[in-house]
Amino acid sequence: MSETSIDAETRNSRVAGAMKGFSQEIGALSAFRLESCIHCGMCADACHYYIATEDPQYTPIWKVEPFKQAYKREASAFAPLFRWFGFKRAVTADQLAHWQHLLFDSCNLCGRCSLICPMGIDVASLIEQARHAMFDAGLAPEELHAKAEHQQRTGQPEASLEPYRDQLLAIGEKYAVSLPLDATDVEVMLCVPRTDIEHYPAAVAALGRVMQHLGVSHTFRSDALVAENYGYYSGGQDWQRSISLRLIEQAIACRAKVLLVPECGHAYTALRWEAADLYGKALPFKVMAVTEYLALALHGGSLKLGKAAIGSVSFQDPCQLDRKGGVSAAPRALMQAMGVQLHEMENNRSFSFCCGGGGGVVDIERAAPLRYRTMEVKMREIDATESDSFLTGCSDCRHTFDDARRHFGWNKTPQSLLELVAQSLEPTSVPP
Ligand code: SF4
Ligand code: SF4
């Protein structure tokens, strides 16, 4: 439904809902952050949306302006004065419709602005909180809302011709690799990016092959196959919780000691940093990204790698793994063990730019023109490395770059680090 076709009553109730949501989301920490901004503008220079457009509306802290207005009018110490004297005007429905664009279409929740802010303001977290209020007011983008609703109800973000469970089994058969399903008493529970099921089945096979090589008991679970969390993208916290709970309950049911997050950055954030809060207590297992798990296995001697059949590469550090999770040494250790000649991008590790598709942006159709414009920042950096190919440890990054390749006629094909590891396993150690 377009904004113009929504009647006035609905628009007003959405504004009221969003303002209520904004003020409810504002805790002491958020209020402190909002008050700390010195308007230095450094976050603008950190954000690829601003860099690509030089449009001030894409300044990160500006994206939470309605949040600030709600705070000043509803929750700050001087709220009655702000309301009485009209120092902060009430947010309108048109403004909120525009802020849907700023909070969802033009933010990847990548956290680069948070890293650079001299006042330590976690702008990306504020944007995430503002998304919660927008969702509660019925203002999440349709695509994200629909996928989140479908996923919390069925376990899959979308209906597919064949259920993902059957597709997983078919991948196992096609690639002749064991992908155990619904086992119990295992060391590791696996899940898979839906992006890999749909676009990169070889990456799913690679995960199975590597686990087989390590000789660690493992399983996928039919009731919790998908790693992504569209509740997180859409701002729907209840749905985020129920999607995380599917994975948590299945990991408990199979008594896994580790829930292994595949190559999916946002799934890592949702499970590693946010799931325990939503669950209400500490998780009775570890959450690890596959890259860090493999680097530990390499260090411990159970992962044995030969030389990779690849020339020079650049590496796309997924924001959620590196900037938020500190997983930067692990992929480099794996590449070094495979003899990969790494050409670093100008901004790498924690300072890496987002691929442009994160935070659900790649799923929002109307956001595509701006996304392409923004991606050019990253593509220029990749081209400047003059590497033969480039790798990433996130299938959503890969999918976003693949889309850019088609859109721009770009001559770079993103590849999966996990697939390269699977191709480089010492042959003698792979069980028949
Ligand atoms: S970098 Fe921090 S202090 Fe500076 S404008 Fe942005 S949020 Fe405010
Ligand atoms: S989180 Fe990333 S995309 Fe969003 S405002 Fe900050 S730097 Fe820009």
PDB file of N, CA, C and O and ligand atoms in Angstrom, residues 43 46-49 58 60 63 106-114 123-124 127, ligand 2:
ATOM      1  N   CYS A  43      30.618  11.497  11.639  1.00  0.00           N
ATOM      2  CA  CYS A  43      29.893  10.280  11.236  1.00  0.00           C
ATOM      3  C   CYS A  43      29.480  10.357   9.769  1.00  0.00           C
ATOM      4  O   CYS A  43      29.364   9.326   9.094  1.00  0.00           O
ATOM      5  N   ALA A  46      32.063   9.011   7.642  1.00  0.00           N
ATOM      6  CA  ALA A  46      32.253   7.567   7.806  1.00  0.00           C
ATOM      7  C   ALA A  46      31.238   6.764   7.009  1.00  0.00           C
ATOM      8  O   ALA A  46      31.437   5.580   6.764  1.00  0.00           O
ATOM      9  N   CYS A  47      30.144   7.405   6.631  1.00  0.00           N
ATOM     10  CA  CYS A  47      29.016   6.652   6.051  1.00  0.00           C
ATOM     11  C   CYS A  47      29.075   6.688   4.526  1.00  0.00           C
ATOM     12  O   CYS A  47      29.117   7.758   3.915  1.00  0.00           O
ATOM     13  N   HIS A  48      29.038   5.510   3.923  1.00  0.00           N
ATOM     14  CA  HIS A  48      29.146   5.423   2.461  1.00  0.00           C
ATOM     15  C   HIS A  48      27.945   6.079   1.762  1.00  0.00           C
ATOM     16  O   HIS A  48      28.056   6.482   0.616  1.00  0.00           O
ATOM     17  N   TYR A  49      26.809   6.205   2.450  1.00  0.00           N
ATOM     18  CA  TYR A  49      25.668   6.890   1.819  1.00  0.00           C
ATOM     19  C   TYR A  49      25.975   8.379   1.659  1.00  0.00           C
ATOM     20  O   TYR A  49      25.667   8.977   0.631  1.00  0.00           O
ATOM     21  N   TYR A  58      21.861  12.167   4.611  1.00  0.00           N
ATOM     22  CA  TYR A  58      22.424  10.846   4.907  1.00  0.00           C
ATOM     23  C   TYR A  58      23.478  10.882   6.014  1.00  0.00           C
ATOM     24  O   TYR A  58      24.194   9.899   6.234  1.00  0.00           O
ATOM     25  N   PRO A  60      24.629  10.139   9.430  1.00  0.00           N
ATOM     26  CA  PRO A  60      24.056   9.117  10.311  1.00  0.00           C
ATOM     27  C   PRO A  60      23.222   9.658  11.476  1.00  0.00           C
ATOM     28  O   PRO A  60      22.109   9.186  11.703  1.00  0.00           O
ATOM     29  N   LYS A  63      19.709  10.624  10.823  1.00  0.00           N
ATOM     30  CA  LYS A  63      18.733   9.551  10.582  1.00  0.00           C
ATOM     31  C   LYS A  63      17.894   9.254  11.819  1.00  0.00           C
ATOM     32  O   LYS A  63      16.830   8.668  11.722  1.00  0.00           O
ATOM     33  N   SER A 106      18.436   3.538   3.546  1.00  0.00           N
ATOM     34  CA  SER A 106      19.764   4.144   3.463  1.00  0.00           C
ATOM     35  C   SER A 106      20.576   3.923   4.733  1.00  0.00           C
ATOM     36  O   SER A 106      21.349   4.784   5.142  1.00  0.00           O
ATOM     37  N   CYS A 107      20.399   2.772   5.331  1.00  0.00           N
ATOM     38  CA  CYS A 107      21.283   2.374   6.432  1.00  0.00           C
ATOM     39  C   CYS A 107      21.446   0.866   6.429  1.00  0.00           C
ATOM     40  O   CYS A 107      20.468   0.128   6.429  1.00  0.00           O
ATOM     41  N   ASN A 108      22.686   0.432   6.418  1.00  0.00           N
ATOM     42  CA  ASN A 108      22.996  -1.005   6.439  1.00  0.00           C
ATOM     43  C   ASN A 108      23.243  -1.525   7.852  1.00  0.00           C
ATOM     44  O   ASN A 108      23.655  -2.664   8.020  1.00  0.00           O
ATOM     45  N   LEU A 109      23.030  -0.688   8.860  1.00  0.00           N
ATOM     46  CA  LEU A 109      23.353  -1.055  10.251  1.00  0.00           C
ATOM     47  C   LEU A 109      24.798  -1.548  10.340  1.00  0.00           C
ATOM     48  O   LEU A 109      25.104  -2.464  11.107  1.00  0.00           O
ATOM     49  N   CYS A 110      25.661  -0.930   9.531  1.00  0.00           N
ATOM     50  CA  CYS A 110      27.033  -1.452   9.410  1.00  0.00           C
ATOM     51  C   CYS A 110      27.924  -1.039  10.579  1.00  0.00           C
ATOM     52  O   CYS A 110      28.959  -1.643  10.835  1.00  0.00           O
ATOM     53  N   GLY A 111      27.560   0.052  11.260  1.00  0.00           N
ATOM     54  CA  GLY A 111      28.299   0.447  12.463  1.00  0.00           C
ATOM     55  C   GLY A 111      29.561   1.249  12.220  1.00  0.00           C
ATOM     56  O   GLY A 111      30.299   1.548  13.159  1.00  0.00           O
ATOM     57  N   ARG A 112      29.824   1.639  10.964  1.00  0.00           N
ATOM     58  CA  ARG A 112      31.063   2.407  10.720  1.00  0.00           C
ATOM     59  C   ARG A 112      30.982   3.781  11.375  1.00  0.00           C
ATOM     60  O   ARG A 112      31.966   4.298  11.895  1.00  0.00           O
ATOM     61  N   CYS A 113      29.784   4.360  11.391  1.00  0.00           N
ATOM     62  CA  CYS A 113      29.602   5.668  12.037  1.00  0.00           C
ATOM     63  C   CYS A 113      29.864   5.555  13.543  1.00  0.00           C
ATOM     64  O   CYS A 113      30.482   6.440  14.148  1.00  0.00           O
ATOM     65  N   SER A 114      29.413   4.452  14.143  1.00  0.00           N
ATOM     66  CA  SER A 114      29.601   4.261  15.590  1.00  0.00           C
ATOM     67  C   SER A 114      31.082   4.169  15.921  1.00  0.00           C
ATOM     68  O   SER A 114      31.538   4.667  16.954  1.00  0.00           O
ATOM     69  N   VAL A 123      25.709   5.190  16.982  1.00  0.00           N
ATOM     70  CA  VAL A 123      24.608   5.674  16.129  1.00  0.00           C
ATOM     71  C   VAL A 123      23.850   4.499  15.515  1.00  0.00           C
ATOM     72  O   VAL A 123      22.617   4.516  15.420  1.00  0.00           O
ATOM     73  N   ALA A 124      24.584   3.459  15.103  1.00  0.00           N
ATOM     74  CA  ALA A 124      23.923   2.319  14.462  1.00  0.00           C
ATOM     75  C   ALA A 124      22.916   1.658  15.414  1.00  0.00           C
ATOM     76  O   ALA A 124      21.836   1.234  14.988  1.00  0.00           O
ATOM     77  N   ILE A 127      19.847   3.703  15.439  1.00  0.00           N
ATOM     78  CA  ILE A 127      19.056   3.469  14.219  1.00  0.00           C
ATOM     79  C   ILE A 127      18.293   2.150  14.352  1.00  0.00           C
ATOM     80  O   ILE A 127      17.122   2.050  13.981  1.00  0.00           O
TER      81      ILE A 127
HETATM   82  S1  SF4 B   2      25.338   2.197  10.293  1.00  0.00           S
HETATM   83 FE1  SF4 B   2      26.538   2.337   8.368  1.00  0.00          FE
HETATM   84  S2  SF4 B   2      25.041   2.782   6.771  1.00  0.00           S
HETATM   85 FE2  SF4 B   2      24.040   3.201   8.753  1.00  0.00          FE
HETATM   86  S3  SF4 B   2      24.366   5.357   9.100  1.00  0.00           S
HETATM   87 FE3  SF4 B   2      26.058   4.295  10.117  1.00  0.00          FE
HETATM   88  S4  SF4 B   2      27.729   4.235   8.587  1.00  0.00           S
HETATM   89 FE4  SF4 B   2      25.818   4.766   7.491  1.00  0.00          FE
END
